[in-house]
mmCIF file of C-alpha atoms and ligand atoms in Angstrom:
data_model
loop_
_atom_site.group_PDB
_atom_site.id
_atom_site.type_symbol
_atom_site.label_atom_id
_atom_site.label_comp_id
_atom_site.label_asym_id
_atom_site.label_seq_id
_atom_site.Cartn_x
_atom_site.Cartn_y
_atom_site.Cartn_z
ATOM 1 C CA MET A 161 156.010 150.461 -31.685
ATOM 2 C CA ILE A 162 155.162 147.212 -29.972
ATOM 3 C CA THR A 163 156.761 145.746 -26.867
ATOM 4 C CA PHE A 164 155.870 142.972 -24.445
ATOM 5 C CA GLY A 165 154.777 143.672 -20.897
ATOM 6 C CA ASN A 166 152.572 141.821 -18.437
ATOM 7 C CA GLY A 167 152.756 138.816 -20.772
ATOM 8 C CA ARG A 168 151.298 140.433 -23.867
ATOM 9 C CA ALA A 169 151.907 142.896 -26.683
ATOM 10 C CA ILE A 170 151.598 146.574 -25.820
ATOM 11 C CA GLY A 171 151.442 149.206 -28.569
ATOM 12 C CA TYR A 172 153.077 152.489 -27.655
ATOM 13 C CA ASP A 173 154.886 155.583 -28.914
ATOM 14 C CA ASP A 174 157.802 157.195 -27.120
ATOM 15 C CA VAL A 175 158.922 160.633 -28.296
ATOM 16 C CA GLY A 176 161.412 163.104 -26.839
ATOM 17 C CA SER A 177 163.470 163.244 -23.697
ATOM 18 C CA GLY A 178 162.988 164.911 -20.346
ATOM 19 C CA VAL A 179 160.414 164.334 -17.634
ATOM 20 C CA PRO A 180 158.504 161.159 -18.600
ATOM 21 C CA VAL A 181 154.776 161.597 -19.211
ATOM 22 C CA LEU A 182 152.661 158.500 -19.851
ATOM 23 C CA PHE A 183 149.322 159.179 -21.548
ATOM 24 C CA LEU A 184 146.320 156.838 -21.149
ATOM 25 C CA HIS A 185 143.455 157.178 -23.633
ATOM 26 C CA GLY A 186 139.707 157.053 -23.113
ATOM 27 C CA PHE A 187 136.917 154.824 -24.443
ATOM 28 C CA PRO A 188 136.863 153.646 -27.198
ATOM 29 C CA HIS A 189 140.031 155.329 -28.353
ATOM 30 C CA SER A 190 143.590 154.315 -29.123
ATOM 31 C CA ARG A 191 146.904 155.935 -28.348
ATOM 32 C CA SER A 192 146.511 158.100 -31.444
ATOM 33 C CA LEU A 193 144.254 160.272 -29.244
ATOM 34 C CA TRP A 194 147.475 161.749 -27.921
ATOM 35 C CA SER A 195 149.177 162.557 -31.231
ATOM 36 C CA PRO A 196 148.734 166.339 -30.660
ATOM 37 C CA GLN A 197 150.809 166.009 -27.483
ATOM 38 C CA LEU A 198 153.625 163.654 -28.536
ATOM 39 C CA GLY A 199 156.806 165.607 -29.030
ATOM 40 C CA ALA A 200 154.799 168.843 -29.001
ATOM 41 C CA LEU A 201 155.223 170.204 -25.485
ATOM 42 C CA ALA A 202 157.093 173.441 -24.880
ATOM 43 C CA THR A 203 159.092 171.928 -22.036
ATOM 44 C CA PRO A 204 161.511 168.992 -22.453
ATOM 45 C CA ALA A 205 159.460 165.860 -21.921
ATOM 46 C CA ARG A 206 159.547 162.196 -22.824
ATOM 47 C CA THR A 207 155.998 161.785 -24.103
ATOM 48 C CA ILE A 208 154.732 158.205 -24.163
ATOM 49 C CA SER A 209 151.300 157.042 -25.249
ATOM 50 C CA MET A 210 150.098 153.452 -24.992
ATOM 51 C CA ASP A 211 147.153 151.450 -26.252
ATOM 52 C CA LEU A 212 145.127 150.057 -23.383
ATOM 53 C CA ARG A 213 144.550 146.296 -23.359
ATOM 54 C CA GLY A 214 142.386 145.279 -26.319
ATOM 55 C CA PHE A 215 142.722 148.611 -28.180
ATOM 56 C CA GLY A 216 145.024 149.708 -31.010
ATOM 57 C CA GLU A 217 148.039 147.435 -31.195
ATOM 58 C CA SER A 218 147.774 146.112 -27.634
ATOM 59 C CA ALA A 219 146.689 142.495 -27.319
ATOM 60 C CA ARG A 220 143.510 141.750 -25.460
ATOM 61 C CA GLY A 221 144.638 139.168 -22.913
ATOM 62 C CA GLU A 222 142.558 138.504 -19.844
ATOM 63 C CA PRO A 223 139.958 141.167 -19.113
ATOM 64 C CA GLY A 224 141.258 142.855 -15.972
ATOM 65 C CA GLY A 225 139.060 145.905 -15.472
ATOM 66 C CA VAL A 226 140.661 149.250 -14.732
ATOM 67 C CA ASP A 227 143.215 147.459 -12.541
ATOM 68 C CA GLY A 228 144.395 145.506 -15.587
ATOM 69 C CA TYR A 229 144.898 148.728 -17.543
ATOM 70 C CA ALA A 230 146.859 150.165 -14.600
ATOM 71 C CA ASP A 231 149.046 147.068 -14.316
ATOM 72 C CA ASP A 232 149.840 147.236 -18.042
ATOM 73 C CA ALA A 233 150.866 150.882 -17.669
ATOM 74 C CA ALA A 234 153.209 149.966 -14.804
ATOM 75 C CA ALA A 235 154.577 147.092 -16.916
ATOM 76 C CA LEU A 236 155.307 149.473 -19.782
ATOM 77 C CA LEU A 237 157.188 151.775 -17.394
ATOM 78 C CA ASP A 238 159.224 148.712 -16.328
ATOM 79 C CA VAL A 239 160.027 147.834 -19.930
ATOM 80 C CA LEU A 240 161.081 151.413 -20.669
ATOM 81 C CA GLY A 241 163.205 151.600 -17.507
ATOM 82 C CA ILE A 242 161.192 154.490 -16.065
ATOM 83 C CA GLU A 243 160.899 154.544 -12.317
ATOM 84 C CA ARG A 244 158.413 157.405 -11.988
ATOM 85 C CA ALA A 245 156.325 159.191 -14.583
ATOM 86 C CA VAL A 246 153.690 161.859 -14.787
ATOM 87 C CA ILE A 247 150.513 159.916 -15.556
ATOM 88 C CA ALA A 248 147.987 161.708 -17.756
ATOM 89 C CA GLY A 249 144.675 159.906 -18.253
ATOM 90 C CA LEU A 250 141.623 161.061 -20.179
ATOM 91 C CA SER A 251 138.182 159.829 -19.155
ATOM 92 C CA MET A 252 138.510 156.000 -18.977
ATOM 93 C CA GLY A 253 142.266 156.636 -18.926
ATOM 94 C CA GLY A 254 141.572 158.763 -15.837
ATOM 95 C CA TYR A 255 139.754 155.850 -14.186
ATOM 96 C CA ALA A 256 142.839 153.717 -14.965
ATOM 97 C CA THR A 257 145.017 156.498 -13.524
ATOM 98 C CA PHE A 258 143.159 156.294 -10.199
ATOM 99 C CA ALA A 259 143.724 152.505 -10.250
ATOM 100 C CA LEU A 260 147.404 153.037 -11.015
ATOM 101 C CA TRP A 261 147.661 155.404 -8.074
ATOM 102 C CA ARG A 262 146.039 152.809 -5.784
ATOM 103 C CA ARG A 263 148.184 149.919 -7.032
ATOM 104 C CA HIS A 264 151.516 151.457 -8.080
ATOM 105 C CA ARG A 265 151.769 154.869 -6.469
ATOM 106 C CA ALA A 266 155.552 154.665 -6.180
ATOM 107 C CA ARG A 267 155.606 154.956 -9.984
ATOM 108 C CA VAL A 268 153.702 158.236 -10.028
ATOM 109 C CA ARG A 269 155.581 161.542 -10.181
ATOM 110 C CA ALA A 270 152.431 163.622 -10.719
ATOM 111 C CA LEU A 271 148.907 163.237 -12.091
ATOM 112 C CA VAL A 272 146.987 164.897 -14.893
ATOM 113 C CA LEU A 273 143.290 164.014 -14.808
ATOM 114 C CA CYS A 274 141.651 165.024 -18.082
ATOM 115 C CA ASP A 275 137.913 165.070 -18.773
ATOM 116 C CA THR A 276 137.272 162.361 -16.225
ATOM 117 C CA LYS A 277 135.539 161.889 -12.896
ATOM 118 C CA ALA A 278 136.014 160.087 -9.609
ATOM 119 C CA THR A 279 132.556 158.585 -9.211
ATOM 120 C CA ALA A 280 131.496 155.072 -10.249
ATOM 121 C CA ASP A 281 128.713 154.265 -12.720
ATOM 122 C CA SER A 282 125.156 154.832 -11.556
ATOM 123 C CA GLU A 283 122.721 151.946 -11.997
ATOM 124 C CA ALA A 284 121.385 153.591 -15.148
ATOM 125 C CA ALA A 285 124.906 154.003 -16.544
ATOM 126 C CA GLN A 286 125.657 150.350 -15.794
ATOM 127 C CA GLY A 287 122.544 149.357 -17.730
ATOM 128 C CA ALA A 288 123.661 151.491 -20.670
ATOM 129 C CA ARG A 289 127.050 149.684 -20.680
ATOM 130 C CA VAL A 290 125.269 146.323 -21.022
ATOM 131 C CA GLU A 291 123.120 147.698 -23.834
ATOM 132 C CA MET A 292 126.214 148.979 -25.613
ATOM 133 C CA GLN A 293 127.825 145.548 -25.333
ATOM 134 C CA ALA A 294 124.826 144.070 -27.139
ATOM 135 C CA LEU A 295 125.043 146.840 -29.764
ATOM 136 C CA VAL A 296 128.730 146.314 -30.509
ATOM 137 C CA LYS A 297 128.375 142.523 -30.680
ATOM 138 C CA GLU A 298 125.459 142.832 -33.069
ATOM 139 C CA ARG A 299 126.436 145.811 -35.219
ATOM 140 C CA GLY A 300 130.152 146.372 -34.677
ATOM 141 C CA SER A 301 132.368 149.247 -33.566
ATOM 142 C CA MET A 302 130.963 151.656 -36.151
ATOM 143 C CA ALA A 303 127.610 151.587 -34.349
ATOM 144 C CA VAL A 304 129.345 152.550 -31.095
ATOM 145 C CA ALA A 305 131.242 155.342 -32.844
ATOM 146 C CA ASN A 306 127.953 156.602 -34.339
ATOM 147 C CA GLN A 307 126.288 156.592 -30.930
ATOM 148 C CA MET A 308 129.144 158.280 -29.086
ATOM 149 C CA ILE A 309 130.547 160.824 -31.515
ATOM 150 C CA THR A 310 128.168 163.687 -30.692
ATOM 151 C CA GLY A 311 128.959 163.655 -26.956
ATOM 152 C CA MET A 312 132.656 163.062 -27.542
ATOM 153 C CA VAL A 313 133.335 166.598 -28.778
ATOM 154 C CA GLY A 314 132.072 170.025 -27.837
ATOM 155 C CA ARG A 315 129.622 172.190 -29.744
ATOM 156 C CA THR A 316 132.428 174.434 -30.988
ATOM 157 C CA THR A 317 134.307 171.507 -32.516
ATOM 158 C CA ARG A 318 131.126 170.138 -34.109
ATOM 159 C CA GLU A 319 130.467 173.519 -35.709
ATOM 160 C CA LYS A 320 134.002 174.544 -36.636
ATOM 161 C CA ASN A 321 136.162 171.460 -37.000
ATOM 162 C CA PRO A 322 134.333 168.660 -38.842
ATOM 163 C CA GLU A 323 137.694 167.136 -39.884
ATOM 164 C CA LEU A 324 138.510 166.466 -36.241
ATOM 165 C CA VAL A 325 135.069 164.938 -35.689
ATOM 166 C CA ASP A 326 135.716 162.625 -38.661
ATOM 167 C CA GLU A 327 139.172 161.702 -37.364
ATOM 168 C CA LEU A 328 137.807 160.805 -33.959
ATOM 169 C CA HIS A 329 134.897 158.878 -35.447
ATOM 170 C CA ARG A 330 137.360 156.885 -37.544
ATOM 171 C CA MET A 331 139.498 156.117 -34.476
ATOM 172 C CA MET A 332 136.486 154.868 -32.540
ATOM 173 C CA SER A 333 135.078 152.842 -35.420
ATOM 174 C CA LEU A 334 138.417 150.992 -35.697
ATOM 175 C CA ALA A 335 138.368 149.873 -32.048
ATOM 176 C CA PRO A 336 138.254 146.064 -31.807
ATOM 177 C CA VAL A 337 134.834 144.701 -30.800
ATOM 178 C CA GLN A 338 136.234 142.532 -28.007
ATOM 179 C CA GLY A 339 138.305 145.418 -26.625
ATOM 180 C CA ILE A 340 135.099 147.467 -26.468
ATOM 181 C CA VAL A 341 133.179 144.657 -24.747
ATOM 182 C CA ASP A 342 135.928 144.231 -22.129
ATOM 183 C CA ALA A 343 136.246 147.996 -21.611
ATOM 184 C CA LEU A 344 132.504 148.288 -21.035
ATOM 185 C CA ASP A 345 132.888 145.719 -18.234
ATOM 186 C CA ALA A 346 135.837 147.725 -16.872
ATOM 187 C CA LEU A 347 133.775 150.925 -16.956
ATOM 188 C CA ARG A 348 130.688 149.287 -15.404
ATOM 189 C CA THR A 349 132.569 147.625 -12.557
ATOM 190 C CA ARG A 350 135.084 150.359 -11.752
ATOM 191 C CA PRO A 351 135.097 151.374 -8.114
ATOM 192 C CA ASP A 352 134.156 154.781 -6.794
ATOM 193 C CA SER A 353 137.458 156.678 -6.653
ATOM 194 C CA THR A 354 136.062 159.446 -4.438
ATOM 195 C CA PRO A 355 137.775 157.995 -1.334
ATOM 196 C CA THR A 356 141.024 157.861 -3.335
ATOM 197 C CA LEU A 357 141.080 161.632 -3.842
ATOM 198 C CA ALA A 358 142.174 162.437 -0.274
ATOM 199 C CA THR A 359 145.072 159.961 -0.571
ATOM 200 C CA ILE A 360 146.651 161.797 -3.519
ATOM 201 C CA ASP A 361 149.722 163.649 -2.304
ATOM 202 C CA VAL A 362 151.570 164.255 -5.574
ATOM 203 C CA PRO A 363 151.147 167.390 -7.721
ATOM 204 C CA THR A 364 147.895 167.043 -9.639
ATOM 205 C CA MET A 365 146.367 169.019 -12.463
ATOM 206 C CA ILE A 366 142.759 168.555 -13.528
ATOM 207 C CA VAL A 367 141.847 169.572 -17.080
ATOM 208 C CA VAL A 368 138.348 169.781 -18.521
ATOM 209 C CA GLY A 369 136.732 171.263 -21.598
ATOM 210 C CA ASP A 370 133.995 173.746 -20.730
ATOM 211 C CA GLU A 371 131.720 172.038 -23.302
ATOM 212 C CA ASP A 372 132.356 168.496 -21.990
ATOM 213 C CA VAL A 373 128.955 166.842 -21.571
ATOM 214 C CA LEU A 374 130.206 163.333 -20.654
ATOM 215 C CA THR A 375 132.346 164.393 -17.683
ATOM 216 C CA PRO A 376 131.317 168.007 -17.167
ATOM 217 C CA VAL A 377 133.083 170.800 -15.308
ATOM 218 C CA LYS A 378 131.183 170.006 -12.093
ATOM 219 C CA ASP A 379 132.889 166.573 -11.969
ATOM 220 C CA ALA A 380 136.278 168.248 -12.443
ATOM 221 C CA ARG A 381 135.508 170.706 -9.646
ATOM 222 C CA ALA A 382 134.595 167.831 -7.328
ATOM 223 C CA MET A 383 137.996 166.207 -7.978
ATOM 224 C CA HIS A 384 139.700 169.557 -7.512
ATOM 225 C CA LEU A 385 138.012 170.002 -4.116
ATOM 226 C CA GLY A 386 138.945 166.454 -3.094
ATOM 227 C CA ILE A 387 142.641 166.581 -4.033
ATOM 228 C CA ALA A 388 144.562 168.920 -1.757
ATOM 229 C CA GLY A 389 146.672 171.465 -3.610
ATOM 230 C CA SER A 390 145.404 170.409 -7.035
ATOM 231 C CA ARG A 391 145.160 172.812 -9.938
ATOM 232 C CA LEU A 392 142.103 173.076 -12.196
ATOM 233 C CA GLU A 393 142.268 174.191 -15.815
ATOM 234 C CA VAL A 394 139.012 174.706 -17.708
ATOM 235 C CA ILE A 395 139.634 174.860 -21.456
ATOM 236 C CA ALA A 396 137.263 177.127 -23.347
ATOM 237 C CA GLY A 397 135.675 175.824 -26.533
ATOM 238 C CA ALA A 398 136.570 172.189 -25.898
ATOM 239 C CA GLY A 399 134.430 169.135 -25.162
ATOM 240 C CA HIS A 400 135.335 165.673 -23.875
ATOM 241 C CA VAL A 401 138.594 165.294 -25.816
ATOM 242 C CA SER A 402 140.020 168.656 -24.813
ATOM 243 C CA ASN A 403 143.569 167.602 -25.740
ATOM 244 C CA MET A 404 142.524 167.118 -29.383
ATOM 245 C CA GLU A 405 140.015 169.928 -29.609
ATOM 246 C CA ARG A 406 142.255 172.653 -28.162
ATOM 247 C CA PRO A 407 145.760 171.185 -28.493
ATOM 248 C CA GLY A 408 147.517 174.565 -28.233
ATOM 249 C CA THR A 409 145.875 175.477 -24.916
ATOM 250 C CA PHE A 410 146.114 171.920 -23.605
ATOM 251 C CA ASN A 411 149.826 171.675 -24.404
ATOM 252 C CA HIS A 412 150.420 175.084 -22.884
ATOM 253 C CA VAL A 413 148.835 174.213 -19.522
ATOM 254 C CA LEU A 414 150.523 170.810 -19.514
ATOM 255 C CA SER A 415 153.920 172.352 -20.268
ATOM 256 C CA GLU A 416 153.432 174.883 -17.488
ATOM 257 C CA PHE A 417 152.511 172.102 -15.091
ATOM 258 C CA LEU A 418 155.666 170.144 -16.025
ATOM 259 C CA VAL A 419 157.792 173.245 -15.484
ATOM 260 C CA SER A 420 156.218 173.670 -12.032
ATOM 261 C CA LEU A 421 157.332 170.110 -11.214
ATOM 262 C CA THR A 422 160.934 170.645 -12.129
ATOM 263 C CA ALA A 423 160.932 173.879 -10.087
ATOM 264 C CA GLN A 424 159.941 171.900 -6.981
HETATM 265 C C1 LIG B 291 135.567 157.796 -22.164
HETATM 266 O O1 LIG B 291 135.692 158.749 -22.919
HETATM 267 O O2 LIG B 291 136.532 157.140 -21.754
HETATM 268 C C2 LIG B 291 134.165 157.400 -21.747
HETATM 269 O O3 LIG B 291 133.239 158.334 -22.176
HETATM 270 C C3 LIG B 291 134.108 157.219 -20.274
HETATM 271 C C4 LIG B 291 132.777 156.811 -19.773
HETATM 272 O O4 LIG B 291 131.882 156.487 -20.570
HETATM 273 O O5 LIG B 291 132.601 156.775 -18.540
#
């Protein structure tokens, strides 16, 4: 579906009813990353996925960094008449989730930080973002998908689930070039969210695949230590897109987390 929020088109899906959960995808994905979760949780939930600015069916608009992604998420909640939602962000979606917490915390019922980290880019990582911008401008999104696909999934998925690797590669190769360029700026310039961790006072679950090489378990543990009362779930046999690689386990821990919220 497409709606208008923050002055531009936003692509989204909205399935089920119950506690609202808004899912934010990583780089360079689209909302289809979350198809294994939509309508598939064991607890009643309104599962909503959205395309971040410049990806999928969402219009590009002004590049706004991770703050822009966060503002669009808040705008979508406005459009859907949702006051507070559980925000679940994977990797870049996690960086946007930290921004959403800083800018719109009244909209946050709880947080799910998936395969992401609090720290900013190192100098070397910033340089790699600039190099990737040159690559995508010269050779297109397929070249980015080719470069990223190996790290995007875990060893187990590469060995046992080539169909999923193909699906993910296809998703990434369809990402619009300009959306990728803008996102690389957003990634390169994102602030260090480490100081944000101590400000988080809503229920928080951190999920990470034990084979994630892009945002490894040690980054998840650092967030877990920094967020008082948070819960850490390490998913065996999953890499960076743990929700796609181990959807059964991921949906189970997410459902349990949602149940724990309603019990509070
Ligand atoms: C992502 O999956 O969103 C990216 O790998 C994040 C990053 O490169 O920092």
